[in-house]
PDB file of C-alpha atoms and ligand atoms in Angstrom:
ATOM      1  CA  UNK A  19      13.292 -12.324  20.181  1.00 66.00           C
ATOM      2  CA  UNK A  20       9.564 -11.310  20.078  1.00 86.00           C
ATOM      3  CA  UNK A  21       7.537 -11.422  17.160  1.00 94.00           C
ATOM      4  CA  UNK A  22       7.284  -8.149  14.913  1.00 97.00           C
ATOM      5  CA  UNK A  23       3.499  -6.567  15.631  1.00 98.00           C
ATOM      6  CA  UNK A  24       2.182  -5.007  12.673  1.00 98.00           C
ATOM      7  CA  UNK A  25      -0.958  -2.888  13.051  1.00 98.00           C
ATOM      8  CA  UNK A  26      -2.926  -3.007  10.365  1.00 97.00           C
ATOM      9  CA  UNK A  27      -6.063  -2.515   8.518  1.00 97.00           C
ATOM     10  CA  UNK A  28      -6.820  -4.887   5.512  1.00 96.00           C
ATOM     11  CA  UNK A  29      -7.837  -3.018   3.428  1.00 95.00           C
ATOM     12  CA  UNK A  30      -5.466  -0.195   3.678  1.00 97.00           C
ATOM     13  CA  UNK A  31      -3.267  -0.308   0.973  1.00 97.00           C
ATOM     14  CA  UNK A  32       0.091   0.990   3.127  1.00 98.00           C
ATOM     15  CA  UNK A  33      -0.136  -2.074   5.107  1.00 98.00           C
ATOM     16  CA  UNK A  34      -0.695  -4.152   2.497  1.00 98.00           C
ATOM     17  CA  UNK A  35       2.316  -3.099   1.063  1.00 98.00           C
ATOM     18  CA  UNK A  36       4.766  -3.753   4.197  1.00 98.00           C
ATOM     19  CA  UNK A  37       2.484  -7.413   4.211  1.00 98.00           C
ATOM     20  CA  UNK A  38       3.871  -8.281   0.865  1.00 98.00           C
ATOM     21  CA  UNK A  39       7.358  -6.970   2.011  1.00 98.00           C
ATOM     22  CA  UNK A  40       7.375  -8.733   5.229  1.00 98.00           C
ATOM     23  CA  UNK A  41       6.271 -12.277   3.779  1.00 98.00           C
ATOM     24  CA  UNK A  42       8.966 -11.609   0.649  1.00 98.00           C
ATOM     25  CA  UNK A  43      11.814 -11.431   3.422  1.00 98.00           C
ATOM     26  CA  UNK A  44       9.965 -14.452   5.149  1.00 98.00           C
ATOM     27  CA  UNK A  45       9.311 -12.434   8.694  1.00 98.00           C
ATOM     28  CA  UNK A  46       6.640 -13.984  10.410  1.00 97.00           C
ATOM     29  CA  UNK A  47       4.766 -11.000  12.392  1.00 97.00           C
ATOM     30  CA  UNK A  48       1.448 -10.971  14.241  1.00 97.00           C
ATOM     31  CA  UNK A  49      -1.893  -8.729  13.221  1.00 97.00           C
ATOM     32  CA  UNK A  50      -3.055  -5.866  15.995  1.00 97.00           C
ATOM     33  CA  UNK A  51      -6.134  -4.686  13.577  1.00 96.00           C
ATOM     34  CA  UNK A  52      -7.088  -0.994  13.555  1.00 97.00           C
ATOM     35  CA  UNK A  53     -10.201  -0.510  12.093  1.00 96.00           C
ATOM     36  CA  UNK A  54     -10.103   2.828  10.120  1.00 94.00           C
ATOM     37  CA  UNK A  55     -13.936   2.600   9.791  1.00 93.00           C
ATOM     38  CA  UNK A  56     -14.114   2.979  13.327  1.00 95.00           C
ATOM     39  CA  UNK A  57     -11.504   6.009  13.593  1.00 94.00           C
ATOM     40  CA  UNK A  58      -9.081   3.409  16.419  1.00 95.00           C
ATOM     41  CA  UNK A  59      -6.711   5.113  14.631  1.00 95.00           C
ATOM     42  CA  UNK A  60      -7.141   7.988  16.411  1.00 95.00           C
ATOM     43  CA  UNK A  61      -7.279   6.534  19.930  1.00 96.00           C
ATOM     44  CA  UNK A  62      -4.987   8.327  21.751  1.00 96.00           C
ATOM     45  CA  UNK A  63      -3.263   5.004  22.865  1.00 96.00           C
ATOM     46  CA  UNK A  64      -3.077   4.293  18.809  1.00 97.00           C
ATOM     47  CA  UNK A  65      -1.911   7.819  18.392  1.00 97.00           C
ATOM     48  CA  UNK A  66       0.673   7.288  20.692  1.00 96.00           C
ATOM     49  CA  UNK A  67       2.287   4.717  18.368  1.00 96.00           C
ATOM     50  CA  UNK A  68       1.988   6.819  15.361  1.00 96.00           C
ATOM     51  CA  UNK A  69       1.588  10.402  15.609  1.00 96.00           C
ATOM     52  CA  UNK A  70      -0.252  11.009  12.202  1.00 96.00           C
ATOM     53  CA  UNK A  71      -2.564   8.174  13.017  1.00 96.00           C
ATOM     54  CA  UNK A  72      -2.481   6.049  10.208  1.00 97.00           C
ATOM     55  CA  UNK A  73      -1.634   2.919   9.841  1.00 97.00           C
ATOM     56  CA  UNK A  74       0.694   0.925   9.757  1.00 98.00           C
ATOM     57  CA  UNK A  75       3.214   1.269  12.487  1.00 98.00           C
ATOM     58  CA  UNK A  76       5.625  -2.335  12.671  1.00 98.00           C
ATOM     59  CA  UNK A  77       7.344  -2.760  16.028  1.00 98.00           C
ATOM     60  CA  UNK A  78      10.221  -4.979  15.534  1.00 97.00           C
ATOM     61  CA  UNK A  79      13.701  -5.621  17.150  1.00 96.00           C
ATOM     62  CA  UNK A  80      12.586  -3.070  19.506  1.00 95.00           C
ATOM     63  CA  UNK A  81      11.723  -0.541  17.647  1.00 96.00           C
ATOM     64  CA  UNK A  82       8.699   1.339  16.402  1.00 97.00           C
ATOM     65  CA  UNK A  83       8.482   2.022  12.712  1.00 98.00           C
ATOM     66  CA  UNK A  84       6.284   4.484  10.723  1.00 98.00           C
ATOM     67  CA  UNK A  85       5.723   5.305   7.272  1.00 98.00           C
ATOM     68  CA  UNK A  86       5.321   1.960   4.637  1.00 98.00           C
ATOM     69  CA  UNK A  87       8.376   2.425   2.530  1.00 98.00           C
ATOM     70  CA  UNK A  88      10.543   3.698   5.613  1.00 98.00           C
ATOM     71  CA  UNK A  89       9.426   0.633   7.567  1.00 98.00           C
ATOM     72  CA  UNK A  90      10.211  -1.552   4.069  1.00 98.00           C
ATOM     73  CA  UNK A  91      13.243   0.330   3.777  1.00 98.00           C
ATOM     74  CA  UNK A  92      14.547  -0.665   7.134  1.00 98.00           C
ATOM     75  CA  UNK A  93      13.417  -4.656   6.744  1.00 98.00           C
ATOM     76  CA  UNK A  94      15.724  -4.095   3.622  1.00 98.00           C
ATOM     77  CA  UNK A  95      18.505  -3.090   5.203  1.00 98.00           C
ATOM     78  CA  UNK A  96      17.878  -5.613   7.919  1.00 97.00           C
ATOM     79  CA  UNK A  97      17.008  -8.351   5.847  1.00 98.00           C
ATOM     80  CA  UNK A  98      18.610  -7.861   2.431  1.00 98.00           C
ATOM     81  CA  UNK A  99      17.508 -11.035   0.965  1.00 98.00           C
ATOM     82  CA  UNK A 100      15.426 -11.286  -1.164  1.00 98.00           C
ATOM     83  CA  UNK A 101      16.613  -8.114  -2.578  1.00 98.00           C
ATOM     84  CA  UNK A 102      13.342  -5.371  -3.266  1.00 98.00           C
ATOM     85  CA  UNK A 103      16.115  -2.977  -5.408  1.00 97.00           C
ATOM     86  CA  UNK A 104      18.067  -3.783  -8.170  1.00 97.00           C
ATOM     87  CA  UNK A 105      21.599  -3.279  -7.415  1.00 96.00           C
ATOM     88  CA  UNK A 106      22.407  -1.020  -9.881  1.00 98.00           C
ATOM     89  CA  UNK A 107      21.851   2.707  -9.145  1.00 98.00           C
ATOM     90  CA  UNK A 108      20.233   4.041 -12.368  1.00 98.00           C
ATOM     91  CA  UNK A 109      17.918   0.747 -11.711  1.00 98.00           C
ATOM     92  CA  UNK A 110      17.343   1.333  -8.746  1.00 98.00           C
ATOM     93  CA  UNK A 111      16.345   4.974  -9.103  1.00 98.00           C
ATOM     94  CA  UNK A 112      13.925   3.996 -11.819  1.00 98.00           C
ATOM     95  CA  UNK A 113      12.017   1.415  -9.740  1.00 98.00           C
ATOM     96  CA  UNK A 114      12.055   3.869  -6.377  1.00 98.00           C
ATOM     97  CA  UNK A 115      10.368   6.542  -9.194  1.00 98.00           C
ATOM     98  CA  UNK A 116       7.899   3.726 -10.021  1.00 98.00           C
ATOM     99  CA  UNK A 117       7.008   3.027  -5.898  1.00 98.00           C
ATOM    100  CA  UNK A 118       7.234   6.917  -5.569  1.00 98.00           C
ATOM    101  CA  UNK A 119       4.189   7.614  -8.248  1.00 98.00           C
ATOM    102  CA  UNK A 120       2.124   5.746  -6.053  1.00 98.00           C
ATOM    103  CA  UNK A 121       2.953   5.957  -2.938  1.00 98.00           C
ATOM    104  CA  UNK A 122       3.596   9.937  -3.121  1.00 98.00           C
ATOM    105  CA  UNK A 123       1.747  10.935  -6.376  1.00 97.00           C
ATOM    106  CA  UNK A 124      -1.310   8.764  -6.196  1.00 97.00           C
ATOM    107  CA  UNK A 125      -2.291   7.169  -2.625  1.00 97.00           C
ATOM    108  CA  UNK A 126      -2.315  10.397  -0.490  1.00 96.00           C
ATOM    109  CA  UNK A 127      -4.930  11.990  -2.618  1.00 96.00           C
ATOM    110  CA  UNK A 128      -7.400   9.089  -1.908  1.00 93.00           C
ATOM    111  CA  UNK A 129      -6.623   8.492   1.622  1.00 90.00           C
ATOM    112  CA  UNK A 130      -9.829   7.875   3.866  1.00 91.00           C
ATOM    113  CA  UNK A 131      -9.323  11.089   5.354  1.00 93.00           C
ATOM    114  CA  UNK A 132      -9.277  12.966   1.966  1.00 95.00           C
ATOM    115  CA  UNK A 133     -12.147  11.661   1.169  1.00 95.00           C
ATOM    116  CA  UNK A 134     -13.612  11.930   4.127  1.00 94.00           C
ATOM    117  CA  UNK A 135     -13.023  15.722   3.945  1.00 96.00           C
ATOM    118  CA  UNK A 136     -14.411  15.806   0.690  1.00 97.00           C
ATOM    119  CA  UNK A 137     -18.005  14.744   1.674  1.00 95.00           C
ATOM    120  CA  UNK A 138     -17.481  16.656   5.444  1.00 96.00           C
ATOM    121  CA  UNK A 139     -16.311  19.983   5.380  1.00 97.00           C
ATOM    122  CA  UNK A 140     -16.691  20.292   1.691  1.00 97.00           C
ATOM    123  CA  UNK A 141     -20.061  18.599   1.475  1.00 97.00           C
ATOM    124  CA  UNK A 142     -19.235  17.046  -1.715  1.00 97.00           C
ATOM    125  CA  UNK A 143     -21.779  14.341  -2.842  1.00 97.00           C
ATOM    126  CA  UNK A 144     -20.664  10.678  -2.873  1.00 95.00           C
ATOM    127  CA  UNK A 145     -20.283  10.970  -6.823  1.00 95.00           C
ATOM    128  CA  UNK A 146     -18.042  14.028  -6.807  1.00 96.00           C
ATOM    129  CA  UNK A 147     -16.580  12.042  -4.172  1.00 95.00           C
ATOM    130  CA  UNK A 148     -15.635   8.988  -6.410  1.00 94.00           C
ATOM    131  CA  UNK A 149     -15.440  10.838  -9.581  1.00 95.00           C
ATOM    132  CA  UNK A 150     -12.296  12.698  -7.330  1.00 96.00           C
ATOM    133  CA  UNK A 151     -10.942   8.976  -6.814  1.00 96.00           C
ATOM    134  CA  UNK A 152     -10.956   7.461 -10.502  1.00 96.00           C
ATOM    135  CA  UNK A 153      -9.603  11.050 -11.698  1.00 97.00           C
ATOM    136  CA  UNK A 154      -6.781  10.657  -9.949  1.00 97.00           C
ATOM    137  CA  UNK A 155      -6.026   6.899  -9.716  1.00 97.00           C
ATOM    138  CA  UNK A 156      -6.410   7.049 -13.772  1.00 97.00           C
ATOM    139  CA  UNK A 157      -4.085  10.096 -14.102  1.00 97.00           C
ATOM    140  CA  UNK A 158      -1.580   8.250 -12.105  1.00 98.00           C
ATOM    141  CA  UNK A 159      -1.769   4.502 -13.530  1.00 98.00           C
ATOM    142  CA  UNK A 160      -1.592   5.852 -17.114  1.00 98.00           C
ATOM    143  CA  UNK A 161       1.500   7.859 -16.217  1.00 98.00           C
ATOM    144  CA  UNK A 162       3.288   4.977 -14.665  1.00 98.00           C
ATOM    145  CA  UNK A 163       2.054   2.606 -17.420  1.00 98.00           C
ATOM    146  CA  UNK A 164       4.458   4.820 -19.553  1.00 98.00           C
ATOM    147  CA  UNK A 165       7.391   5.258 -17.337  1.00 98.00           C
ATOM    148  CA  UNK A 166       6.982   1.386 -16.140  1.00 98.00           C
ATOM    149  CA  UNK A 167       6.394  -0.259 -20.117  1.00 98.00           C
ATOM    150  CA  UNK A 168       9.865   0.316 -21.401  1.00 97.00           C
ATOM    151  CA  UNK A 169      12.119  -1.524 -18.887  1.00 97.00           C
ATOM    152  CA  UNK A 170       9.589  -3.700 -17.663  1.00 98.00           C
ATOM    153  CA  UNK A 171       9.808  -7.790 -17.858  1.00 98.00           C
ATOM    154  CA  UNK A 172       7.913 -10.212 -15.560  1.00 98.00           C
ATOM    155  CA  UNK A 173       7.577  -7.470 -13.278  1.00 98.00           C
ATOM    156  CA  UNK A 174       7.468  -3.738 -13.214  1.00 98.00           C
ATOM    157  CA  UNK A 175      11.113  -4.339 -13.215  1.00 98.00           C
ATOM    158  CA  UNK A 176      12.954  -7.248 -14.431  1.00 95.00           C
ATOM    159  CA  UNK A 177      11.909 -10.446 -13.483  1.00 97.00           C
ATOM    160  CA  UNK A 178      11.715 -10.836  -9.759  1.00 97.00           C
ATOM    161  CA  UNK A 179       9.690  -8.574  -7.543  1.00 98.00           C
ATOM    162  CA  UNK A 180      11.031  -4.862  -6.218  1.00 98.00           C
ATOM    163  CA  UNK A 181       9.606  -2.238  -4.117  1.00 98.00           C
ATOM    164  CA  UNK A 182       7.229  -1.112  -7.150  1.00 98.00           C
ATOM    165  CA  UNK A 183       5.535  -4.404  -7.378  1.00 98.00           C
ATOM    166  CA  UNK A 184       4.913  -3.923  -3.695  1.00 98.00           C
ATOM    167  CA  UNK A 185       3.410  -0.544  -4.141  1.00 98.00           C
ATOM    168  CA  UNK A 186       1.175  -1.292  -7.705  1.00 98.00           C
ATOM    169  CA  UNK A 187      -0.296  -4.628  -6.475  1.00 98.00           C
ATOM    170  CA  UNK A 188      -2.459  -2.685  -3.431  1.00 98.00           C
ATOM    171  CA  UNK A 189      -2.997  -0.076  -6.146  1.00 98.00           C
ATOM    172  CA  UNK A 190      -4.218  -2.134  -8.226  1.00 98.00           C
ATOM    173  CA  UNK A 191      -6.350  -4.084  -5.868  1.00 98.00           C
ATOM    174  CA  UNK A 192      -7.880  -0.189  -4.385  1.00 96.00           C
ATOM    175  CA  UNK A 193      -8.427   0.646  -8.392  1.00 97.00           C
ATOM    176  CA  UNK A 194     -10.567  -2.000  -9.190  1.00 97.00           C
ATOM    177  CA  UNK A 195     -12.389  -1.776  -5.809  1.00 94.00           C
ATOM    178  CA  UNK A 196     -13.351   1.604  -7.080  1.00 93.00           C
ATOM    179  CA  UNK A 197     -14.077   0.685 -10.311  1.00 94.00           C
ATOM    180  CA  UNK A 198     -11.315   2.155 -12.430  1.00 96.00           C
ATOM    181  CA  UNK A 199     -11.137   1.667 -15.703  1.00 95.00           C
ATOM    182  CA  UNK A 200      -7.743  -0.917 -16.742  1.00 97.00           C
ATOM    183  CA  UNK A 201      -8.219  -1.082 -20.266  1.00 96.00           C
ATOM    184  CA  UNK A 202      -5.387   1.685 -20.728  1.00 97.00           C
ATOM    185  CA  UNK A 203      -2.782   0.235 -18.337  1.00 98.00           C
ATOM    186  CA  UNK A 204      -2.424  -3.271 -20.121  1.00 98.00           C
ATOM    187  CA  UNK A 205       1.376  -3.702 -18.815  1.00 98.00           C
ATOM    188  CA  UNK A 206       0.404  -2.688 -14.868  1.00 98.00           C
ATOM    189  CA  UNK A 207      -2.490  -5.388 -15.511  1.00 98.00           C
ATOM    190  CA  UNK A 208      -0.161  -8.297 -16.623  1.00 98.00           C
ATOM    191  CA  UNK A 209       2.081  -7.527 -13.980  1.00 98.00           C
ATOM    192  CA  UNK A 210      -0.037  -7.170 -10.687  1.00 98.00           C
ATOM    193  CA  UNK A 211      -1.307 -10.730 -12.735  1.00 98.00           C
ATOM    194  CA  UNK A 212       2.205 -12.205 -12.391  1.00 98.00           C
ATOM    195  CA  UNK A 213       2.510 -10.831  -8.792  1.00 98.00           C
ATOM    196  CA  UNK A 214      -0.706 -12.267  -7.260  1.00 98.00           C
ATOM    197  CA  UNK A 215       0.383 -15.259  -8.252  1.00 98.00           C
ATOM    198  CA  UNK A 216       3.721 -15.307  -5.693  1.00 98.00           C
ATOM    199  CA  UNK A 217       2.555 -16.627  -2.325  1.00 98.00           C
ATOM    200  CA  UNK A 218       4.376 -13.473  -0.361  1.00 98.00           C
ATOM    201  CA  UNK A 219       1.613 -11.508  -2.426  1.00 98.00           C
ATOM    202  CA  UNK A 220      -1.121 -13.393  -2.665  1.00 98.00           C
ATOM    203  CA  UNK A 221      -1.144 -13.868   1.215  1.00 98.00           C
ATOM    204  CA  UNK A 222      -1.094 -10.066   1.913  1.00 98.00           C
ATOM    205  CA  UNK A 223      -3.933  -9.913  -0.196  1.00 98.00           C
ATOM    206  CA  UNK A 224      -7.201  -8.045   1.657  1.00 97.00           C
ATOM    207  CA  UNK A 225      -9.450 -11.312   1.151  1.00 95.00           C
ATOM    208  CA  UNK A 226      -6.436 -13.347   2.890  1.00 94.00           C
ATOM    209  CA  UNK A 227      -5.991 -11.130   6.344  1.00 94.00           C
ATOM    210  CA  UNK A 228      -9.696  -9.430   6.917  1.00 85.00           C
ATOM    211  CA  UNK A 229     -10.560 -10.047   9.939  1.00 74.00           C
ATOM    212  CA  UNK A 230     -13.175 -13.236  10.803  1.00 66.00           C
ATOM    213  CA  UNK A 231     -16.286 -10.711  11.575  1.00 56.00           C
ATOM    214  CA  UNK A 232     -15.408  -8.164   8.321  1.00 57.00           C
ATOM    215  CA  UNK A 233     -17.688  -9.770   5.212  1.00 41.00           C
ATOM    216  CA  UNK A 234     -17.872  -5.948   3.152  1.00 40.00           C
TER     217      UNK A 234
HETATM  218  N1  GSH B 730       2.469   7.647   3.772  1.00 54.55           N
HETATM  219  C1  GSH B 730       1.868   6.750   4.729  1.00 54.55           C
HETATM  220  C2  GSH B 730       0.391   6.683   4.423  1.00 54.55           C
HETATM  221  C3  GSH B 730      -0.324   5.848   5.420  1.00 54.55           C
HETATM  222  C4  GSH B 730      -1.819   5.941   5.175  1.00 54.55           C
HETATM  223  O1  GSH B 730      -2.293   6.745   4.382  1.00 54.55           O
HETATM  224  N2  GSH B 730      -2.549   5.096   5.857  1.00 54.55           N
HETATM  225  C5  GSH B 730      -3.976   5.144   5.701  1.00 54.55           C
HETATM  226  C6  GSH B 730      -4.523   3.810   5.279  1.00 54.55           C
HETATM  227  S1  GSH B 730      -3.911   3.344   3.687  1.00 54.55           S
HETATM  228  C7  GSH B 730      -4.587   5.542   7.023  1.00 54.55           C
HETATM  229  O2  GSH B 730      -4.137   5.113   8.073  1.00 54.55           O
HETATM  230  N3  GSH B 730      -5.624   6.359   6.975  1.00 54.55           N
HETATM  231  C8  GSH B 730      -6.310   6.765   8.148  1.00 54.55           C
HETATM  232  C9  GSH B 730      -7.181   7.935   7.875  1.00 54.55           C
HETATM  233  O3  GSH B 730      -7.212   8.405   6.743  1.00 54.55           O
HETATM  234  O4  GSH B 730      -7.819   8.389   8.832  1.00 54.55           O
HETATM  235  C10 GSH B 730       2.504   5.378   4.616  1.00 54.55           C
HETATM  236  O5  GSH B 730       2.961   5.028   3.522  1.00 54.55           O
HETATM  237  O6  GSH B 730       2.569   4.654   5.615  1.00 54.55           O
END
């Protein structure tokens, strides 16, 4: 069987996500880089992988997967150890709602190509621009430093890693790129802490994949 090609930009914080989920299953997978900077995304030969043209896409076992928490739903199914879901359903619900705040209620409003629209079409200045980004990365972390506190342990869940883990830790990492104020989300900061300190995470990190010639 061939080895699983992710495409991938380092710094995008979808891929990072199905990183952390492919090393916590152990799958071994090689890097295609598309560099967002340089729009590859929206080759037509990249576009052909993934219609939206974002990253990542994960061809494995034949297939061509889309979407970061369809592609880590399907390594789940295919590889169900180490479990990313808690087995019970109310659980499990709670720590899908946890991924969900991110990856639906926070991340799509600071894609590249948000902001990128911001400062086109809408000729927003580059403050208005990152004043748009901390808005709504704080708005989101404080909400899921409320929903996550009560039920969390080691992690947002318990203490072994689930599918919100996967989805703060690149948060986390794009907040404090951006410079967003933590101070508020003390139990989101202990546990992207505890995370990053997991091999399967710490290797997905940004620092750990970006390409040779990328220093910024
Ligand atoms: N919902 C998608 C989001 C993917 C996404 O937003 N990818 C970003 C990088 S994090 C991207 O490719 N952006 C390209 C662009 O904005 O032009 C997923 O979870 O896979």
């Amino acid at each position: 069987m061939s080895q699983p090609v992710l495409y991938d930009y380092f710094r995008s914080s979808a891929c990072y996500r199905v990183r952390i989920a492919l090393n916590l299953k152990g799958i071994a997978y090689e890097a295609v880089p598309v560099n967002l900077l340089e729009r590859e995304q929206q080759a037509d030969d990249y576009r052909a992988r993934n219609p939206q043209a974002f990253v990542p896409t994960l061809e494995i076992d034949g297939q061509r997967l889309v979407q970061s928490l369809a592609i880590i739903d399907w390594l789940e199914a295919r590889h169900p150890e180490p479990p990313l879901y808690p087995a019970d359903p109310g659980a499990r619900a709670h720590v899908l709602a946890l991924a969900l705040v991110v990856a639906c209620d926070i991340h799509p409003l600071n894609n590249l190509r948000v902001l990128r629209y911001l400062s086109g079409p809408l000729d927003q200045p580059q403050e208005a621009r990152d004043a748009w980004y901390r808005h709504w990365v704080a708005e989101g972390l404080a909400a899921l430093e409320t929903m996550a506190a009560p039920r969390a342990g080691r992690f947002l869940f318990g203490d072994a890693p689930t599918l919100a883990d996967v989805c703060l830790v690149p948060q986390m990492f794009n907040a404090r790129r951006f410079e967003v104020l933590l101070d508020g989300v003390p139990t989101l900061v202990r546990v992207d802490a505890a995370a990053n300190r997991l091999d399967a995470f710490a290797a997905a990190h940004p620092d750990r994949v970006a390409p040779a010639a990328v220093n910024s």
